[in-house]
PDB file of C-alpha atoms in Angstrom:
ATOM      1  CA  MET A   1      26.104 218.162 152.806  1.00 84.00           C
ATOM      2  CA  TRP A   2      25.960 219.985 149.466  1.00 88.00           C
ATOM      3  CA  LEU A   3      26.586 223.339 151.112  1.00 92.00           C
ATOM      4  CA  SER A   4      29.656 221.996 152.934  1.00 93.00           C
ATOM      5  CA  LEU A   5      30.912 220.479 149.669  1.00 94.00           C
ATOM      6  CA  PHE A   6      30.503 223.771 147.782  1.00 97.00           C
ATOM      7  CA  TRP A   7      32.019 225.762 150.651  1.00 96.00           C
ATOM      8  CA  ALA A   8      35.036 223.445 150.985  1.00 96.00           C
ATOM      9  CA  PHE A   9      35.874 223.759 147.297  1.00 95.00           C
ATOM     10  CA  LEU A  10      35.179 227.489 147.238  1.00 95.00           C
ATOM     11  CA  LEU A  11      37.763 227.898 150.027  1.00 93.00           C
ATOM     12  CA  ILE A  12      40.267 225.694 148.195  1.00 92.00           C
ATOM     13  CA  GLY A  13      39.792 227.741 145.039  1.00 90.00           C
ATOM     14  CA  MET A  14      40.158 230.961 147.002  1.00 88.00           C
ATOM     15  CA  VAL A  15      43.516 230.130 148.615  1.00 84.00           C
ATOM     16  CA  SER A  16      45.143 228.010 145.902  1.00 76.00           C
ATOM     17  CA  PHE A  17      47.757 229.635 143.747  1.00 70.00           C
ATOM     18  CA  GLY A  18      49.866 227.868 141.167  1.00 67.00           C
ATOM     19  CA  GLY A  19      47.425 225.613 139.388  1.00 72.00           C
ATOM     20  CA  GLY A  20      45.940 222.208 139.955  1.00 76.00           C
ATOM     21  CA  TYR A  21      48.984 220.413 141.305  1.00 77.00           C
ATOM     22  CA  ALA A  22      49.432 223.108 143.930  1.00 77.00           C
ATOM     23  CA  MET A  23      45.818 222.452 144.991  1.00 84.00           C
ATOM     24  CA  LEU A  24      46.338 218.747 145.631  1.00 84.00           C
ATOM     25  CA  PRO A  25      47.656 219.120 149.206  1.00 86.00           C
ATOM     26  CA  LEU A  26      44.578 221.209 150.060  1.00 88.00           C
ATOM     27  CA  PHE A  27      42.297 218.669 148.390  1.00 91.00           C
ATOM     28  CA  GLU A  28      43.951 215.918 150.410  1.00 91.00           C
ATOM     29  CA  ARG A  29      43.689 217.732 153.733  1.00 93.00           C
ATOM     30  CA  THR A  30      40.066 218.726 153.162  1.00 95.00           C
ATOM     31  CA  VAL A  31      38.743 215.553 151.561  1.00 95.00           C
ATOM     32  CA  VAL A  32      40.707 212.850 153.400  1.00 95.00           C
ATOM     33  CA  THR A  33      41.757 214.327 156.745  1.00 95.00           C
ATOM     34  CA  GLU A  34      39.181 216.958 157.703  1.00 96.00           C
ATOM     35  CA  GLN A  35      35.948 215.783 156.051  1.00 96.00           C
ATOM     36  CA  GLY A  36      36.675 212.061 155.674  1.00 96.00           C
ATOM     37  CA  TRP A  37      34.831 211.998 152.356  1.00 96.00           C
ATOM     38  CA  MET A  38      37.265 209.418 150.951  1.00 95.00           C
ATOM     39  CA  THR A  39      40.200 207.280 151.996  1.00 94.00           C
ATOM     40  CA  MET A  40      43.774 208.080 151.022  1.00 91.00           C
ATOM     41  CA  ALA A  41      43.789 205.088 148.646  1.00 89.00           C
ATOM     42  CA  THR A  42      40.689 206.392 146.865  1.00 93.00           C
ATOM     43  CA  PHE A  43      42.224 209.872 146.803  1.00 93.00           C
ATOM     44  CA  VAL A  44      45.372 208.537 145.092  1.00 89.00           C
ATOM     45  CA  ASP A  45      43.196 206.686 142.557  1.00 90.00           C
ATOM     46  CA  MET A  46      41.254 209.907 141.985  1.00 91.00           C
ATOM     47  CA  ILE A  47      44.489 211.762 141.190  1.00 89.00           C
ATOM     48  CA  ALA A  48      45.421 209.068 138.665  1.00 86.00           C
ATOM     49  CA  ILE A  49      41.990 209.246 137.024  1.00 89.00           C
ATOM     50  CA  SER A  50      42.077 213.051 137.005  1.00 89.00           C
ATOM     51  CA  GLN A  51      45.506 212.968 135.393  1.00 83.00           C
ATOM     52  CA  VAL A  52      44.595 210.635 132.530  1.00 82.00           C
ATOM     53  CA  THR A  53      41.303 212.319 131.629  1.00 87.00           C
ATOM     54  CA  PRO A  54      41.332 215.438 129.443  1.00 88.00           C
ATOM     55  CA  GLY A  55      41.151 218.780 131.206  1.00 89.00           C
ATOM     56  CA  PRO A  56      42.767 220.546 134.143  1.00 89.00           C
ATOM     57  CA  ILE A  57      43.560 218.297 137.101  1.00 88.00           C
ATOM     58  CA  ALA A  58      41.937 220.673 139.609  1.00 90.00           C
ATOM     59  CA  ILE A  59      38.617 220.662 137.777  1.00 93.00           C
ATOM     60  CA  ASN A  60      38.745 216.918 137.108  1.00 94.00           C
ATOM     61  CA  SER A  61      39.583 216.246 140.764  1.00 94.00           C
ATOM     62  CA  ALA A  62      36.853 218.524 142.104  1.00 95.00           C
ATOM     63  CA  THR A  63      34.324 216.943 139.761  1.00 96.00           C
ATOM     64  CA  PHE A  64      35.377 213.412 140.741  1.00 95.00           C
ATOM     65  CA  ILE A  65      35.326 214.150 144.469  1.00 95.00           C
ATOM     66  CA  GLY A  66      32.028 216.009 144.207  1.00 96.00           C
ATOM     67  CA  TYR A  67      30.461 213.100 142.342  1.00 96.00           C
ATOM     68  CA  GLN A  68      31.740 210.585 144.903  1.00 94.00           C
ATOM     69  CA  VAL A  69      30.318 212.654 147.749  1.00 93.00           C
ATOM     70  CA  GLY A  70      27.068 213.998 146.287  1.00 95.00           C
ATOM     71  CA  GLY A  71      26.337 212.571 142.854  1.00 96.00           C
ATOM     72  CA  LEU A  72      25.788 214.877 139.883  1.00 97.00           C
ATOM     73  CA  ALA A  73      24.749 217.806 142.065  1.00 97.00           C
ATOM     74  CA  GLY A  74      27.872 217.311 144.189  1.00 97.00           C
ATOM     75  CA  ALA A  75      30.053 217.240 141.067  1.00 97.00           C
ATOM     76  CA  ALA A  76      28.505 220.481 139.808  1.00 98.00           C
ATOM     77  CA  LEU A  77      28.812 222.194 143.196  1.00 98.00           C
ATOM     78  CA  ALA A  78      32.423 221.144 143.832  1.00 97.00           C
ATOM     79  CA  THR A  79      33.482 222.140 140.322  1.00 97.00           C
ATOM     80  CA  THR A  80      31.701 225.490 140.535  1.00 97.00           C
ATOM     81  CA  GLY A  81      33.193 226.129 143.964  1.00 97.00           C
ATOM     82  CA  VAL A  82      36.772 225.411 142.931  1.00 95.00           C
ATOM     83  CA  VAL A  83      36.649 227.636 139.825  1.00 94.00           C
ATOM     84  CA  LEU A  84      34.392 230.516 140.902  1.00 96.00           C
ATOM     85  CA  ILE A  85      36.882 232.730 142.749  1.00 93.00           C
ATOM     86  CA  PRO A  86      39.853 231.984 140.438  1.00 90.00           C
ATOM     87  CA  VAL A  87      37.760 232.946 137.393  1.00 92.00           C
ATOM     88  CA  VAL A  88      36.715 236.224 139.015  1.00 93.00           C
ATOM     89  CA  LEU A  89      40.316 236.928 140.087  1.00 89.00           C
ATOM     90  CA  VAL A  90      41.722 236.168 136.627  1.00 87.00           C
ATOM     91  CA  ILE A  91      39.253 238.597 135.084  1.00 90.00           C
ATOM     92  CA  LEU A  92      40.181 241.306 137.586  1.00 89.00           C
ATOM     93  CA  VAL A  93      43.932 240.695 137.388  1.00 84.00           C
ATOM     94  CA  SER A  94      43.984 240.529 133.597  1.00 85.00           C
ATOM     95  CA  ARG A  95      42.270 243.908 133.442  1.00 84.00           C
ATOM     96  CA  THR A  96      44.981 245.522 135.584  1.00 83.00           C
ATOM     97  CA  TYR A  97      48.081 243.430 134.775  1.00 77.00           C
ATOM     98  CA  GLU A  98      49.051 245.483 131.739  1.00 79.00           C
ATOM     99  CA  ASN A  99      49.379 248.572 133.949  1.00 83.00           C
ATOM    100  CA  PHE A 100      51.705 246.901 136.461  1.00 83.00           C
ATOM    101  CA  LYS A 101      53.595 244.172 134.573  1.00 79.00           C
ATOM    102  CA  ASN A 102      56.795 246.236 134.469  1.00 87.00           C
ATOM    103  CA  SER A 103      56.629 247.128 138.157  1.00 89.00           C
ATOM    104  CA  LYS A 104      59.635 246.005 140.189  1.00 92.00           C
ATOM    105  CA  ILE A 105      57.335 245.040 143.079  1.00 90.00           C
ATOM    106  CA  VAL A 106      55.196 242.826 140.834  1.00 84.00           C
ATOM    107  CA  ARG A 107      58.274 241.136 139.318  1.00 86.00           C
ATOM    108  CA  HIS A 108      59.690 240.480 142.796  1.00 92.00           C
ATOM    109  CA  MET A 109      56.358 239.116 143.980  1.00 87.00           C
ATOM    110  CA  PHE A 110      56.328 236.596 141.121  1.00 83.00           C
ATOM    111  CA  LEU A 111      59.934 235.624 141.861  1.00 90.00           C
ATOM    112  CA  GLY A 112      58.896 234.901 145.449  1.00 91.00           C
ATOM    113  CA  LEU A 113      55.845 232.882 144.415  1.00 85.00           C
ATOM    114  CA  ARG A 114      57.740 230.463 142.172  1.00 88.00           C
ATOM    115  CA  PRO A 115      59.659 228.592 144.924  1.00 93.00           C
ATOM    116  CA  ALA A 116      56.500 228.381 147.022  1.00 87.00           C
ATOM    117  CA  LEU A 117      54.644 226.765 144.128  1.00 82.00           C
ATOM    118  CA  VAL A 118      57.436 224.230 143.646  1.00 87.00           C
ATOM    119  CA  GLY A 119      57.239 223.450 147.372  1.00 88.00           C
ATOM    120  CA  LEU A 120      53.481 222.863 147.178  1.00 80.00           C
ATOM    121  CA  ILE A 121      53.898 220.566 144.207  1.00 81.00           C
ATOM    122  CA  LEU A 122      56.706 218.616 145.931  1.00 87.00           C
ATOM    123  CA  ALA A 123      54.554 218.230 149.056  1.00 83.00           C
ATOM    124  CA  SER A 124      51.837 216.764 146.881  1.00 77.00           C
ATOM    125  CA  VAL A 125      54.309 214.432 145.160  1.00 83.00           C
ATOM    126  CA  TYR A 126      55.592 213.224 148.535  1.00 86.00           C
ATOM    127  CA  SER A 127      52.104 212.601 149.871  1.00 79.00           C
ATOM    128  CA  VAL A 128      50.957 210.708 146.786  1.00 78.00           C
ATOM    129  CA  ALA A 129      54.210 208.717 146.521  1.00 83.00           C
ATOM    130  CA  ARG A 130      53.931 207.601 150.159  1.00 82.00           C
ATOM    131  CA  ASN A 131      50.562 206.073 149.401  1.00 74.00           C
ATOM    132  CA  ALA A 132      51.052 204.933 145.803  1.00 77.00           C
ATOM    133  CA  ILE A 133      54.404 203.134 145.813  1.00 76.00           C
ATOM    134  CA  PHE A 134      54.066 199.948 147.830  1.00 77.00           C
ATOM    135  CA  ASP A 135      57.087 197.857 146.848  1.00 87.00           C
ATOM    136  CA  VAL A 136      60.278 197.575 144.819  1.00 90.00           C
ATOM    137  CA  TRP A 137      58.253 197.024 141.622  1.00 90.00           C
ATOM    138  CA  GLY A 138      56.539 200.367 142.089  1.00 88.00           C
ATOM    139  CA  VAL A 139      59.890 202.082 142.576  1.00 89.00           C
ATOM    140  CA  GLY A 140      61.198 200.349 139.441  1.00 90.00           C
ATOM    141  CA  ILE A 141      58.204 201.435 137.362  1.00 90.00           C
ATOM    142  CA  LEU A 142      58.601 204.977 138.680  1.00 89.00           C
ATOM    143  CA  LEU A 143      62.309 205.170 137.827  1.00 93.00           C
ATOM    144  CA  VAL A 144      62.051 203.598 134.358  1.00 93.00           C
ATOM    145  CA  LEU A 145      59.140 205.782 133.319  1.00 92.00           C
ATOM    146  CA  TRP A 146      60.714 208.899 134.818  1.00 93.00           C
ATOM    147  CA  VAL A 147      63.858 208.311 132.722  1.00 96.00           C
ATOM    148  CA  LEU A 148      61.732 207.757 129.602  1.00 94.00           C
ATOM    149  CA  LEU A 149      59.855 210.974 130.296  1.00 93.00           C
ATOM    150  CA  VAL A 150      62.777 213.209 131.267  1.00 95.00           C
ATOM    151  CA  ARG A 151      65.674 211.804 129.236  1.00 95.00           C
ATOM    152  CA  PHE A 152      63.869 210.625 126.106  1.00 95.00           C
ATOM    153  CA  ARG A 153      60.952 213.078 126.303  1.00 94.00           C
ATOM    154  CA  LEU A 154      58.248 210.516 125.638  1.00 92.00           C
ATOM    155  CA  HIS A 155      54.770 211.986 125.559  1.00 90.00           C
ATOM    156  CA  PRO A 156      53.117 211.949 129.025  1.00 86.00           C
ATOM    157  CA  MET A 157      50.100 210.065 127.642  1.00 84.00           C
ATOM    158  CA  LEU A 158      52.428 207.313 126.433  1.00 91.00           C
ATOM    159  CA  ILE A 159      54.032 207.208 129.898  1.00 90.00           C
ATOM    160  CA  ILE A 160      50.595 206.855 131.506  1.00 84.00           C
ATOM    161  CA  LEU A 161      49.625 204.042 129.122  1.00 88.00           C
ATOM    162  CA  MET A 162      52.951 202.287 129.712  1.00 91.00           C
ATOM    163  CA  SER A 163      52.547 202.557 133.480  1.00 88.00           C
ATOM    164  CA  GLY A 164      49.116 200.958 133.273  1.00 87.00           C
ATOM    165  CA  LEU A 165      50.447 198.124 131.124  1.00 92.00           C
ATOM    166  CA  LEU A 166      53.435 197.583 133.425  1.00 91.00           C
ATOM    167  CA  GLY A 167      51.093 197.542 136.409  1.00 88.00           C
ATOM    168  CA  MET A 168      48.936 194.884 134.738  1.00 91.00           C
ATOM    169  CA  LEU A 169      52.009 192.748 134.043  1.00 92.00           C
ATOM    170  CA  VAL A 170      53.737 193.177 137.401  1.00 90.00           C
ATOM    171  CA  TYR A 171      50.751 193.015 139.759  1.00 88.00           C
ATOM    172  CA  ARG A 172      48.606 190.309 138.115  1.00 87.00           C
TER     173      ARG A 172
END
């Protein structure tokens, strides 16, 4: 079980570009659909917990999932797996980036990657929203807090705290 946990997260880390939010669809497919290590409801809760705890969401998520599946050893293996290849790649790329940063091909490649990353993030948003918003109250909380975040630029931590308080009031 530990080997499959490490391998699953190593593969996710190897093919994920664009940061933690871009990894979420792969986490979902691997953890919920393919391996059945957790339910979709638990997965959505895990995303919420990973979001409100300090640190990158990909590492927090891998650690949480690994712990749920295999205890402390599972947490260490999943976290190591998800970061191992990206760390090696960042070291290699950073050593050569200076030589190619002005290349037209490299600039065009990055221009092509940006829309794909937005698409991955939107797919993750859709998947989580389908399973996290159950009623009109949830939609209301989403819209009010989105306006406070985007229009009034409230700090995301304040938005998270407010959403928890609103949830306690609305769903008690």
